[in-house]
PDB file of C-alpha atoms in Angstrom:
ATOM      1  CA  MET A   1     -30.322 -13.848   6.439  1.00 40.00           C
ATOM      2  CA  PRO A   2     -29.980 -12.739  10.222  1.00 49.00           C
ATOM      3  CA  ALA A   3     -30.853  -9.356   8.954  1.00 51.00           C
ATOM      4  CA  SER A   4     -32.754  -7.603   5.759  1.00 46.00           C
ATOM      5  CA  TRP A   5     -32.426  -4.002   4.448  1.00 45.00           C
ATOM      6  CA  HIS A   6     -34.288  -2.012   2.520  1.00 45.00           C
ATOM      7  CA  ASP A   7     -34.693   1.586   1.463  1.00 42.00           C
ATOM      8  CA  SER A   8     -36.905   4.010   3.283  1.00 40.00           C
ATOM      9  CA  ARG A   9     -36.012   7.021   0.985  1.00 38.00           C
ATOM     10  CA  PRO A  10     -33.434   7.707  -1.453  1.00 42.00           C
ATOM     11  CA  GLN A  11     -30.554   8.550   1.030  1.00 65.00           C
ATOM     12  CA  SER A  12     -31.672   6.263   4.047  1.00 78.00           C
ATOM     13  CA  LEU A  13     -31.259   2.660   4.740  1.00 84.00           C
ATOM     14  CA  ALA A  14     -33.367   0.638   7.079  1.00 86.00           C
ATOM     15  CA  LEU A  15     -32.703  -2.808   8.926  1.00 86.00           C
ATOM     16  CA  ASN A  16     -35.118  -4.960  11.257  1.00 89.00           C
ATOM     17  CA  VAL A  17     -32.439  -7.020  13.223  1.00 91.00           C
ATOM     18  CA  GLU A  18     -33.292 -10.894  12.960  1.00 90.00           C
ATOM     19  CA  PRO A  19     -32.651 -13.420  16.132  1.00 91.00           C
ATOM     20  CA  ALA A  20     -30.087 -15.035  14.368  1.00 90.00           C
ATOM     21  CA  ALA A  21     -27.937 -11.398  14.652  1.00 90.00           C
ATOM     22  CA  ALA A  22     -29.033 -10.453  18.076  1.00 92.00           C
ATOM     23  CA  GLY A  23     -25.540 -10.153  20.700  1.00 93.00           C
ATOM     24  CA  SER A  24     -23.749  -8.825  17.359  1.00 92.00           C
ATOM     25  CA  ARG A  25     -21.764  -5.338  17.931  1.00 93.00           C
ATOM     26  CA  LEU A  26     -23.807  -2.605  16.159  1.00 92.00           C
ATOM     27  CA  ASP A  27     -20.164  -1.919  13.658  1.00 90.00           C
ATOM     28  CA  HIS A  28     -19.778  -5.433  13.038  1.00 89.00           C
ATOM     29  CA  LEU A  29     -23.421  -6.047  12.105  1.00 90.00           C
ATOM     30  CA  LEU A  30     -23.204  -2.772   9.531  1.00 89.00           C
ATOM     31  CA  ALA A  31     -19.976  -4.355   8.121  1.00 83.00           C
ATOM     32  CA  ARG A  32     -21.721  -7.296   7.334  1.00 83.00           C
ATOM     33  CA  GLN A  33     -24.729  -5.963   5.840  1.00 82.00           C
ATOM     34  CA  LEU A  34     -23.788  -2.911   3.892  1.00 80.00           C
ATOM     35  CA  ASP A  35     -21.445  -2.303   1.344  1.00 69.00           C
ATOM     36  CA  PHE A  36     -19.567   0.542   2.528  1.00 74.00           C
ATOM     37  CA  SER A  37     -16.125   0.504   4.053  1.00 70.00           C
ATOM     38  CA  ARG A  38     -15.830   0.153   7.690  1.00 74.00           C
ATOM     39  CA  ALA A  39     -14.006   3.574   7.762  1.00 74.00           C
ATOM     40  CA  ARG A  40     -17.136   5.194   6.191  1.00 77.00           C
ATOM     41  CA  LEU A  41     -19.731   3.769   8.403  1.00 84.00           C
ATOM     42  CA  GLN A  42     -17.239   4.687  11.617  1.00 84.00           C
ATOM     43  CA  ARG A  43     -17.866   8.018  10.709  1.00 82.00           C
ATOM     44  CA  TRP A  44     -21.537   7.665  10.390  1.00 85.00           C
ATOM     45  CA  LEU A  45     -21.136   6.491  13.516  1.00 89.00           C
ATOM     46  CA  LYS A  46     -19.589   9.198  15.022  1.00 87.00           C
ATOM     47  CA  ALA A  47     -21.924  11.835  13.317  1.00 85.00           C
ATOM     48  CA  GLY A  48     -24.788  10.358  14.900  1.00 88.00           C
ATOM     49  CA  LEU A  49     -26.231   9.462  11.213  1.00 89.00           C
ATOM     50  CA  VAL A  50     -27.180   5.669  12.494  1.00 91.00           C
ATOM     51  CA  LEU A  51     -29.793   5.333  15.037  1.00 92.00           C
ATOM     52  CA  VAL A  52     -31.354   2.443  16.881  1.00 93.00           C
ATOM     53  CA  ASN A  53     -35.078   2.957  17.878  1.00 94.00           C
ATOM     54  CA  GLY A  54     -34.434   6.517  16.862  1.00 91.00           C
ATOM     55  CA  GLN A  55     -31.507   6.967  19.245  1.00 91.00           C
ATOM     56  CA  ALA A  56     -27.896   7.077  19.021  1.00 91.00           C
ATOM     57  CA  ARG A  57     -25.709   4.124  19.958  1.00 90.00           C
ATOM     58  CA  PRO A  58     -22.200   3.459  20.039  1.00 91.00           C
ATOM     59  CA  PRO A  59     -20.451   1.017  17.680  1.00 90.00           C
ATOM     60  CA  SER A  60     -19.913  -1.505  20.433  1.00 92.00           C
ATOM     61  CA  TYR A  61     -23.792  -1.805  21.281  1.00 93.00           C
ATOM     62  CA  LYS A  62     -25.222  -5.180  21.183  1.00 94.00           C
ATOM     63  CA  VAL A  63     -28.104  -5.663  18.919  1.00 93.00           C
ATOM     64  CA  ARG A  64     -31.166  -7.105  19.833  1.00 93.00           C
ATOM     65  CA  SER A  65     -33.670  -8.854  18.106  1.00 93.00           C
ATOM     66  CA  GLY A  66     -36.384  -6.659  16.306  1.00 92.00           C
ATOM     67  CA  ASP A  67     -34.281  -3.582  16.821  1.00 93.00           C
ATOM     68  CA  ALA A  68     -34.843  -0.942  14.214  1.00 93.00           C
ATOM     69  CA  ILE A  69     -31.803   0.099  12.789  1.00 92.00           C
ATOM     70  CA  SER A  70     -32.055   3.274  10.596  1.00 90.00           C
ATOM     71  CA  VAL A  71     -28.538   4.715   8.502  1.00 90.00           C
ATOM     72  CA  ALA A  72     -28.949   8.519   7.322  1.00 87.00           C
ATOM     73  CA  VAL A  73     -26.345   7.958   3.713  1.00 81.00           C
ATOM     74  CA  PRO A  74     -24.985  11.275   3.736  1.00 76.00           C
ATOM     75  CA  GLU A  75     -24.555  13.360   0.389  1.00 66.00           C
ATOM     76  CA  PRO A  76     -20.781  12.968  -0.778  1.00 57.00           C
ATOM     77  CA  ALA A  77     -18.108  15.340   1.093  1.00 54.00           C
ATOM     78  CA  PRO A  78     -16.639  17.835  -1.207  1.00 51.00           C
ATOM     79  CA  SER A  79     -12.793  16.505  -1.809  1.00 54.00           C
ATOM     80  CA  HIS A  80     -10.058  18.734  -1.533  1.00 73.00           C
ATOM     81  CA  LEU A  81      -8.246  16.532  -3.677  1.00 80.00           C
ATOM     82  CA  LEU A  82      -7.864  17.818  -7.430  1.00 84.00           C
ATOM     83  CA  PRO A  83      -8.331  15.457 -10.203  1.00 88.00           C
ATOM     84  CA  GLU A  84      -5.401  15.751 -12.721  1.00 91.00           C
ATOM     85  CA  SER A  85      -4.677  14.668 -16.326  1.00 92.00           C
ATOM     86  CA  LEU A  86      -1.664  12.949 -15.919  1.00 92.00           C
ATOM     87  CA  PRO A  87      -0.253   9.717 -17.563  1.00 92.00           C
ATOM     88  CA  LEU A  88      -0.919   6.386 -16.264  1.00 94.00           C
ATOM     89  CA  LYS A  89       0.232   3.251 -17.147  1.00 96.00           C
ATOM     90  CA  ILE A  90      -2.662   1.222 -16.290  1.00 97.00           C
ATOM     91  CA  VAL A  91      -1.397  -2.512 -16.095  1.00 97.00           C
ATOM     92  CA  TYR A  92      -5.220  -3.892 -15.463  1.00 97.00           C
ATOM     93  CA  GLU A  93      -8.513  -2.581 -14.618  1.00 97.00           C
ATOM     94  CA  ASP A  94     -11.992  -3.968 -13.919  1.00 95.00           C
ATOM     95  CA  ARG A  95     -15.094  -2.714 -11.941  1.00 94.00           C
ATOM     96  CA  ASP A  96     -13.660  -3.228  -8.584  1.00 94.00           C
ATOM     97  CA  LEU A  97      -9.709  -2.180  -8.837  1.00 96.00           C
ATOM     98  CA  LEU A  98      -7.165  -1.202 -11.238  1.00 96.00           C
ATOM     99  CA  VAL A  99      -3.536  -1.852 -11.117  1.00 98.00           C
ATOM    100  CA  VAL A 100      -0.449   0.642 -11.780  1.00 97.00           C
ATOM    101  CA  ASN A 101       2.928   0.712 -12.958  1.00 98.00           C
ATOM    102  CA  LYS A 102       3.979   3.600 -11.139  1.00 97.00           C
ATOM    103  CA  PRO A 103       7.166   5.372 -12.771  1.00 96.00           C
ATOM    104  CA  PRO A 104       9.698   6.953 -10.425  1.00 95.00           C
ATOM    105  CA  GLY A 105       9.737   9.863  -9.120  1.00 92.00           C
ATOM    106  CA  LEU A 106       6.024  10.181  -8.815  1.00 92.00           C
ATOM    107  CA  VAL A 107       4.700  11.095  -5.105  1.00 90.00           C
ATOM    108  CA  THR A 108       1.842   8.032  -4.336  1.00 89.00           C
ATOM    109  CA  HIS A 109      -0.209  10.782  -2.794  1.00 83.00           C
ATOM    110  CA  PRO A 110      -0.673  14.637  -1.492  1.00 78.00           C
ATOM    111  CA  GLY A 111       1.144  15.442   1.215  1.00 73.00           C
ATOM    112  CA  ALA A 112       3.377  18.179   2.861  1.00 64.00           C
ATOM    113  CA  GLY A 113       5.056  19.377  -0.237  1.00 65.00           C
ATOM    114  CA  HIS A 114       3.042  17.710  -2.575  1.00 69.00           C
ATOM    115  CA  ARG A 115      -0.356  18.835  -3.170  1.00 76.00           C
ATOM    116  CA  THR A 116      -0.880  18.116  -6.744  1.00 84.00           C
ATOM    117  CA  GLY A 117       0.986  16.061  -9.462  1.00 86.00           C
ATOM    118  CA  THR A 118       0.671  13.021  -7.825  1.00 91.00           C
ATOM    119  CA  LEU A 119      -0.685   9.666  -8.710  1.00 92.00           C
ATOM    120  CA  LEU A 120      -3.701  10.195  -6.156  1.00 92.00           C
ATOM    121  CA  ASN A 121      -4.649  13.545  -8.527  1.00 91.00           C
ATOM    122  CA  ALA A 122      -4.378  11.455 -11.954  1.00 93.00           C
ATOM    123  CA  LEU A 123      -6.341   8.665 -10.493  1.00 93.00           C
ATOM    124  CA  LEU A 124      -8.680  10.823  -9.319  1.00 91.00           C
ATOM    125  CA  HIS A 125      -9.197  12.237 -13.098  1.00 91.00           C
ATOM    126  CA  HIS A 126      -9.238   8.496 -14.747  1.00 94.00           C
ATOM    127  CA  CYS A 127     -11.667   7.293 -11.858  1.00 90.00           C
ATOM    128  CA  PRO A 128     -13.784  10.329 -10.639  1.00 86.00           C
ATOM    129  CA  ASP A 129     -16.128   8.246  -8.194  1.00 81.00           C
ATOM    130  CA  LEU A 130     -13.017   7.078  -6.353  1.00 83.00           C
ATOM    131  CA  GLU A 131     -13.100   9.511  -3.711  1.00 72.00           C
ATOM    132  CA  GLU A 132     -15.787   7.972  -2.053  1.00 73.00           C
ATOM    133  CA  ILE A 133     -13.565   4.632  -1.416  1.00 80.00           C
ATOM    134  CA  GLY A 134     -11.910   4.508   1.944  1.00 74.00           C
ATOM    135  CA  ASP A 135     -10.211   7.454   3.847  1.00 71.00           C
ATOM    136  CA  ILE A 136     -11.386  10.907   2.235  1.00 69.00           C
ATOM    137  CA  SER A 137      -7.457  11.776   2.168  1.00 72.00           C
ATOM    138  CA  ARG A 138      -6.785   9.106   0.369  1.00 81.00           C
ATOM    139  CA  PRO A 139      -9.515   7.552  -1.442  1.00 82.00           C
ATOM    140  CA  GLY A 140      -8.822   4.075  -3.141  1.00 87.00           C
ATOM    141  CA  LEU A 141      -5.416   3.551  -1.856  1.00 89.00           C
ATOM    142  CA  VAL A 142      -4.387   0.423   0.249  1.00 92.00           C
ATOM    143  CA  HIS A 143      -0.721   0.668   0.047  1.00 93.00           C
ATOM    144  CA  ARG A 144       1.545   3.077  -1.063  1.00 91.00           C
ATOM    145  CA  LEU A 145       4.825   3.204  -2.909  1.00 94.00           C
ATOM    146  CA  ASP A 146       8.080   5.973  -2.192  1.00 92.00           C
ATOM    147  CA  LYS A 147       8.541   8.370  -4.572  1.00 93.00           C
ATOM    148  CA  ASP A 148      11.323   7.168  -6.037  1.00 95.00           C
ATOM    149  CA  THR A 149      10.519   3.225  -5.720  1.00 97.00           C
ATOM    150  CA  SER A 150       8.955   2.400  -9.224  1.00 97.00           C
ATOM    151  CA  GLY A 151       6.586  -0.331  -9.595  1.00 98.00           C
ATOM    152  CA  LEU A 152       3.056  -2.170  -9.092  1.00 98.00           C
ATOM    153  CA  LEU A 153       0.201  -0.816  -6.889  1.00 97.00           C
ATOM    154  CA  VAL A 154      -3.209  -2.017  -6.602  1.00 97.00           C
ATOM    155  CA  VAL A 155      -5.895   0.724  -6.151  1.00 96.00           C
ATOM    156  CA  ALA A 156      -9.547  -0.496  -4.927  1.00 94.00           C
ATOM    157  CA  LYS A 157     -12.832   1.136  -7.002  1.00 93.00           C
ATOM    158  CA  THR A 158     -15.556  -0.136  -4.584  1.00 90.00           C
ATOM    159  CA  ASP A 159     -15.813  -0.455  -1.123  1.00 86.00           C
ATOM    160  CA  LEU A 160     -16.101  -4.358  -1.706  1.00 89.00           C
ATOM    161  CA  ALA A 161     -12.387  -4.463  -3.262  1.00 92.00           C
ATOM    162  CA  HIS A 162     -11.481  -1.586  -0.602  1.00 91.00           C
ATOM    163  CA  ARG A 163     -12.711  -4.116   2.266  1.00 88.00           C
ATOM    164  CA  SER A 164     -11.058  -7.253   1.006  1.00 93.00           C
ATOM    165  CA  LEU A 165      -7.707  -5.779   0.004  1.00 94.00           C
ATOM    166  CA  ILE A 166      -7.258  -3.798   3.692  1.00 90.00           C
ATOM    167  CA  SER A 167      -7.866  -7.311   5.058  1.00 90.00           C
ATOM    168  CA  GLN A 168      -5.580  -8.726   2.854  1.00 94.00           C
ATOM    169  CA  PHE A 169      -2.896  -6.667   3.830  1.00 92.00           C
ATOM    170  CA  GLN A 170      -3.681  -6.933   7.184  1.00 88.00           C
ATOM    171  CA  LYS A 171      -3.358 -10.536   7.186  1.00 91.00           C
ATOM    172  CA  HIS A 172      -0.351 -10.436   5.061  1.00 91.00           C
ATOM    173  CA  ALA A 173      -2.276 -12.492   2.411  1.00 94.00           C
ATOM    174  CA  VAL A 174      -0.746 -10.007  -0.376  1.00 95.00           C
ATOM    175  CA  LYS A 175       2.436 -11.471  -1.899  1.00 95.00           C
ATOM    176  CA  LYS A 176       4.923  -8.728  -3.307  1.00 95.00           C
ATOM    177  CA  LYS A 177       8.139  -8.593  -4.573  1.00 97.00           C
ATOM    178  CA  TYR A 178      10.749  -6.207  -5.257  1.00 98.00           C
ATOM    179  CA  LEU A 179      13.925  -6.269  -7.454  1.00 98.00           C
ATOM    180  CA  ALA A 180      16.802  -3.913  -5.499  1.00 98.00           C
ATOM    181  CA  LEU A 181      20.271  -3.292  -6.461  1.00 97.00           C
ATOM    182  CA  VAL A 182      22.095  -2.974  -3.268  1.00 97.00           C
ATOM    183  CA  TRP A 183      25.797  -2.267  -2.218  1.00 96.00           C
ATOM    184  CA  GLY A 184      27.992  -5.591  -0.937  1.00 95.00           C
ATOM    185  CA  ARG A 185      27.630  -9.061  -1.077  1.00 96.00           C
ATOM    186  CA  LEU A 186      25.447 -11.185   0.676  1.00 96.00           C
ATOM    187  CA  PRO A 187      26.339 -14.023   3.232  1.00 93.00           C
ATOM    188  CA  GLN A 188      24.664 -16.226   1.159  1.00 96.00           C
ATOM    189  CA  LYS A 189      22.305 -17.141  -1.738  1.00 97.00           C
ATOM    190  CA  GLU A 190      19.069 -16.277   0.624  1.00 96.00           C
ATOM    191  CA  GLY A 191      18.292 -15.403   3.729  1.00 97.00           C
ATOM    192  CA  ARG A 192      15.098 -13.525   6.130  1.00 97.00           C
ATOM    193  CA  ILE A 193      15.536 -10.238   8.103  1.00 96.00           C
ATOM    194  CA  ALA A 194      13.238  -9.993  11.125  1.00 95.00           C
ATOM    195  CA  ARG A 195      14.227  -6.852  12.793  1.00 95.00           C
ATOM    196  CA  GLU A 196      11.679  -4.320  13.970  1.00 94.00           C
ATOM    197  CA  ILE A 197      10.789  -0.949  12.839  1.00 93.00           C
ATOM    198  CA  GLY A 198       9.783   2.096  13.812  1.00 91.00           C
ATOM    199  CA  ARG A 199      10.590   5.865  13.968  1.00 90.00           C
ATOM    200  CA  HIS A 200      14.366   7.003  14.420  1.00 90.00           C
ATOM    201  CA  PRO A 201      14.989   7.747  17.715  1.00 86.00           C
ATOM    202  CA  THR A 202      16.766  11.019  16.910  1.00 84.00           C
ATOM    203  CA  GLU A 203      15.993  11.979  12.908  1.00 85.00           C
ATOM    204  CA  ARG A 204      12.403  11.930  12.988  1.00 76.00           C
ATOM    205  CA  GLN A 205      12.048  11.710   9.016  1.00 81.00           C
ATOM    206  CA  LYS A 206      13.454   8.180   8.937  1.00 89.00           C
ATOM    207  CA  MET A 207      12.740   4.877  10.096  1.00 92.00           C
ATOM    208  CA  SER A 208      15.172   2.639  12.023  1.00 92.00           C
ATOM    209  CA  VAL A 209      15.785  -0.910  13.493  1.00 91.00           C
ATOM    210  CA  HIS A 210      16.836   0.847  16.840  1.00 90.00           C
ATOM    211  CA  ALA A 211      13.598   3.111  17.239  1.00 87.00           C
ATOM    212  CA  ARG A 212      12.095   3.135  20.793  1.00 85.00           C
ATOM    213  CA  ARG A 213       8.971   1.592  19.997  1.00 86.00           C
ATOM    214  CA  GLY A 214       9.635  -0.638  16.752  1.00 88.00           C
ATOM    215  CA  LYS A 215       6.865  -3.121  14.809  1.00 91.00           C
ATOM    216  CA  GLU A 216       7.763  -6.448  13.716  1.00 92.00           C
ATOM    217  CA  ALA A 217       8.928  -6.171  10.321  1.00 93.00           C
ATOM    218  CA  VAL A 218       9.977  -9.565   8.011  1.00 95.00           C
ATOM    219  CA  THR A 219      11.632  -9.202   4.819  1.00 97.00           C
ATOM    220  CA  HIS A 220      13.111 -12.257   2.811  1.00 97.00           C
ATOM    221  CA  TRP A 221      16.036 -11.634  -0.052  1.00 97.00           C
ATOM    222  CA  ARG A 222      17.412 -13.867  -2.802  1.00 98.00           C
ATOM    223  CA  VAL A 223      20.436 -13.169  -4.629  1.00 98.00           C
ATOM    224  CA  VAL A 224      19.895 -12.645  -8.135  1.00 98.00           C
ATOM    225  CA  GLN A 225      23.065 -11.504 -10.109  1.00 97.00           C
ATOM    226  CA  GLU A 226      26.124 -10.457  -8.609  1.00 96.00           C
ATOM    227  CA  PHE A 227      28.308  -7.290  -9.993  1.00 94.00           C
ATOM    228  CA  PRO A 228      31.718  -5.513  -9.668  1.00 90.00           C
ATOM    229  CA  GLY A 229      31.606  -2.911  -6.912  1.00 83.00           C
ATOM    230  CA  PRO A 230      30.450  -5.094  -5.407  1.00 93.00           C
ATOM    231  CA  LEU A 231      27.038  -4.763  -5.890  1.00 96.00           C
ATOM    232  CA  THR A 232      24.456  -7.183  -5.719  1.00 97.00           C
ATOM    233  CA  LEU A 233      20.992  -7.414  -7.769  1.00 98.00           C
ATOM    234  CA  VAL A 234      18.299  -9.074  -5.315  1.00 98.00           C
ATOM    235  CA  GLU A 235      14.926  -9.906  -5.056  1.00 98.00           C
ATOM    236  CA  LEU A 236      13.094  -9.366  -2.040  1.00 98.00           C
ATOM    237  CA  ALA A 237       9.616 -10.241  -0.583  1.00 97.00           C
ATOM    238  CA  ILE A 238       7.796  -8.539   2.373  1.00 94.00           C
ATOM    239  CA  GLU A 239       5.887 -10.204   4.640  1.00 90.00           C
ATOM    240  CA  THR A 240       4.878  -6.758   6.397  1.00 89.00           C
ATOM    241  CA  GLY A 241       4.600  -3.176   4.759  1.00 86.00           C
ATOM    242  CA  ARG A 242       6.277  -0.906   7.409  1.00 91.00           C
ATOM    243  CA  THR A 243       7.543   2.173   5.631  1.00 90.00           C
ATOM    244  CA  HIS A 244      10.875   2.533   3.966  1.00 95.00           C
ATOM    245  CA  GLN A 245      11.189  -1.585   4.900  1.00 96.00           C
ATOM    246  CA  ILE A 246      13.199  -2.772   2.547  1.00 97.00           C
ATOM    247  CA  ARG A 247      15.213   0.464   2.571  1.00 96.00           C
ATOM    248  CA  VAL A 248      16.006   0.344   6.356  1.00 96.00           C
ATOM    249  CA  HIS A 249      16.309  -3.531   6.806  1.00 98.00           C
ATOM    250  CA  MET A 250      19.191  -3.584   3.934  1.00 97.00           C
ATOM    251  CA  THR A 251      20.875  -1.000   5.644  1.00 96.00           C
ATOM    252  CA  ALA A 252      20.948  -2.538   9.191  1.00 95.00           C
ATOM    253  CA  GLU A 253      22.393  -5.812   7.375  1.00 96.00           C
ATOM    254  CA  GLY A 254      25.205  -3.373   5.911  1.00 95.00           C
ATOM    255  CA  HIS A 255      23.735  -3.384   2.222  1.00 97.00           C
ATOM    256  CA  PRO A 256      21.904  -0.158   1.317  1.00 97.00           C
ATOM    257  CA  VAL A 257      20.114   0.268  -1.537  1.00 98.00           C
ATOM    258  CA  LEU A 258      22.231   1.752  -4.434  1.00 97.00           C
ATOM    259  CA  GLY A 259      21.124   5.390  -4.839  1.00 95.00           C
ATOM    260  CA  ASP A 260      19.273   5.618  -1.451  1.00 96.00           C
ATOM    261  CA  ALA A 261      20.804   9.069  -0.256  1.00 93.00           C
ATOM    262  CA  THR A 262      18.793   8.732   2.898  1.00 93.00           C
ATOM    263  CA  TYR A 263      19.751   5.334   4.401  1.00 93.00           C
ATOM    264  CA  GLY A 264      23.871   5.432   3.242  1.00 92.00           C
ATOM    265  CA  GLY A 265      23.462   4.215  -0.641  1.00 91.00           C
ATOM    266  CA  GLY A 266      23.643   7.276  -2.237  1.00 89.00           C
ATOM    267  CA  ALA A 267      26.079  10.022  -3.734  1.00 87.00           C
ATOM    268  CA  SER A 268      28.531   9.406  -0.600  1.00 85.00           C
ATOM    269  CA  ARG A 269      28.740   5.566  -1.360  1.00 89.00           C
ATOM    270  CA  LEU A 270      29.121   6.284  -4.815  1.00 88.00           C
ATOM    271  CA  LYS A 271      32.674   8.160  -4.084  1.00 87.00           C
ATOM    272  CA  SER A 272      33.800   5.292  -2.388  1.00 84.00           C
ATOM    273  CA  ALA A 273      33.166   3.168  -5.544  1.00 85.00           C
ATOM    274  CA  PRO A 274      35.855   1.709  -7.700  1.00 86.00           C
ATOM    275  CA  PRO A 275      37.254   3.611 -10.552  1.00 87.00           C
ATOM    276  CA  ALA A 276      36.053   1.366 -13.275  1.00 86.00           C
ATOM    277  CA  LEU A 277      32.298   2.137 -11.745  1.00 89.00           C
ATOM    278  CA  SER A 278      32.643   5.846 -11.985  1.00 89.00           C
ATOM    279  CA  GLY A 279      29.792   5.769 -14.969  1.00 90.00           C
ATOM    280  CA  LEU A 280      27.529   5.189 -12.366  1.00 92.00           C
ATOM    281  CA  LYS A 281      27.834   8.793 -10.928  1.00 89.00           C
ATOM    282  CA  THR A 282      25.507  10.121 -14.083  1.00 92.00           C
ATOM    283  CA  LEU A 283      23.450   7.033 -14.041  1.00 94.00           C
ATOM    284  CA  VAL A 284      22.181   6.631 -10.570  1.00 94.00           C
ATOM    285  CA  LYS A 285      19.305   9.027  -9.880  1.00 94.00           C
ATOM    286  CA  ARG A 286      17.165   7.508  -7.114  1.00 96.00           C
ATOM    287  CA  GLN A 287      17.224   4.360  -5.101  1.00 96.00           C
ATOM    288  CA  MET A 288      16.948   1.442  -7.067  1.00 97.00           C
ATOM    289  CA  LEU A 289      14.090  -0.300  -5.964  1.00 98.00           C
ATOM    290  CA  HIS A 290      10.952  -1.519  -7.982  1.00 98.00           C
ATOM    291  CA  ALA A 291       7.873  -3.712  -7.143  1.00 98.00           C
ATOM    292  CA  TRP A 292       8.053  -6.330  -9.931  1.00 97.00           C
ATOM    293  CA  GLN A 293       5.505  -8.783  -8.552  1.00 98.00           C
ATOM    294  CA  LEU A 294       1.882  -8.434  -7.097  1.00 98.00           C
ATOM    295  CA  ARG A 295      -0.500 -10.933  -6.490  1.00 97.00           C
ATOM    296  CA  PHE A 296      -3.587 -11.169  -4.206  1.00 97.00           C
ATOM    297  CA  THR A 297      -7.286 -12.909  -4.237  1.00 97.00           C
ATOM    298  CA  HIS A 298      -9.376 -11.124  -6.020  1.00 98.00           C
ATOM    299  CA  PRO A 299     -12.054  -9.113  -4.015  1.00 95.00           C
ATOM    300  CA  ARG A 300     -15.427 -10.682  -6.274  1.00 94.00           C
ATOM    301  CA  SER A 301     -14.120 -13.733  -7.901  1.00 95.00           C
ATOM    302  CA  GLY A 302     -12.053 -15.038  -5.202  1.00 96.00           C
ATOM    303  CA  GLU A 303      -9.552 -16.147  -7.457  1.00 96.00           C
ATOM    304  CA  GLU A 304      -5.897 -15.667  -7.060  1.00 97.00           C
ATOM    305  CA  VAL A 305      -4.591 -12.878  -9.860  1.00 97.00           C
ATOM    306  CA  GLY A 306      -1.192 -11.339 -10.305  1.00 97.00           C
ATOM    307  CA  TRP A 307       1.073  -9.286 -12.455  1.00 98.00           C
ATOM    308  CA  GLU A 308       4.841  -8.406 -13.142  1.00 98.00           C
ATOM    309  CA  ALA A 309       6.036  -5.516 -14.234  1.00 98.00           C
ATOM    310  CA  ALA A 310       9.820  -5.206 -16.224  1.00 97.00           C
ATOM    311  CA  LEU A 311      12.390  -2.966 -14.665  1.00 97.00           C
ATOM    312  CA  PRO A 312      11.890   0.714 -15.840  1.00 97.00           C
ATOM    313  CA  GLY A 313      14.444   2.173 -18.461  1.00 96.00           C
ATOM    314  CA  ASP A 314      16.205   3.808 -15.430  1.00 96.00           C
ATOM    315  CA  PHE A 315      17.289   0.622 -13.454  1.00 98.00           C
ATOM    316  CA  GLN A 316      17.595  -1.332 -16.637  1.00 97.00           C
ATOM    317  CA  SER A 317      20.271   0.796 -18.211  1.00 97.00           C
ATOM    318  CA  ILE A 318      22.275   0.602 -15.014  1.00 96.00           C
ATOM    319  CA  VAL A 319      22.147  -3.569 -14.888  1.00 97.00           C
ATOM    320  CA  ASP A 320      23.106  -3.345 -18.594  1.00 96.00           C
ATOM    321  CA  TYR A 321      26.152  -0.714 -17.408  1.00 95.00           C
ATOM    322  CA  LEU A 322      27.008  -3.154 -14.719  1.00 95.00           C
ATOM    323  CA  GLU A 323      27.496  -6.233 -16.947  1.00 94.00           C
ATOM    324  CA  GLN A 324      29.766  -4.539 -19.323  1.00 91.00           C
ATOM    325  CA  VAL A 325      32.315  -3.755 -16.493  1.00 84.00           C
ATOM    326  CA  THR A 326      35.041  -6.288 -15.716  1.00 65.00           C
TER     327      THR A 326
END
């Protein structure tokens, strides 16, 4: 082993750097040797809680053989997030992670206008230790779903899981598939959309493929079933995870998601639908987008794991309705 840790007191850790670790960046060494998230270690470094030979050093400091490193592990910071006893549909749970099936209409985490009643509030009630995992404002969360998007979402319960899942998302190793009802007929049975996405140049609450500073975004789509309208049920897989990616990409291709008022698939589009589809006006209450499949490598076992979630009731009722329209 290039380094060995021991407890010097209950809230402190000490390390003597061995020759094999010499030349490593301080932050990289800590990340390899300690079972804490990179975000938390960076906070401790900035706060001067990590000392090398009795002196605070920057994260980029290159350690030397024989350096004595001490880490003062602080007491958990008080959380301003309120645990709430709210219904949770847990698909899977173990010591490192849990997978939930988020219903439509539930906000993932607190933010402007939604301080309580979110998925994260419910998760903190179910798993109180979650507040110390990752970002203090969004503990345990490694990705999110829009309020009106339903489906599978994984949550990290340990630093090991948080580091692993963040890395897998960054490397595009997490496989996510969605089902969506979109307007129009796709030009072929399957295809790929590669268009950069960024903040809308004038409407700052929206995203756009015409942003001044867009980031790479890739979406794969496959036609599942065609309905009158015309409407099409498509399966979508995303390589990247940009905000509103599927909704923005499909709108840019001329096929907004049914019920998506923000990107042109909502009430205004429903008004121009054929009379035979008049029943949709009362059935469609949100964008018809559902995260139905999730696959990744388990952080502890190293095995590939995966889950599927059937369409929620409101989405399925619309599919049933469309199948009866001639």
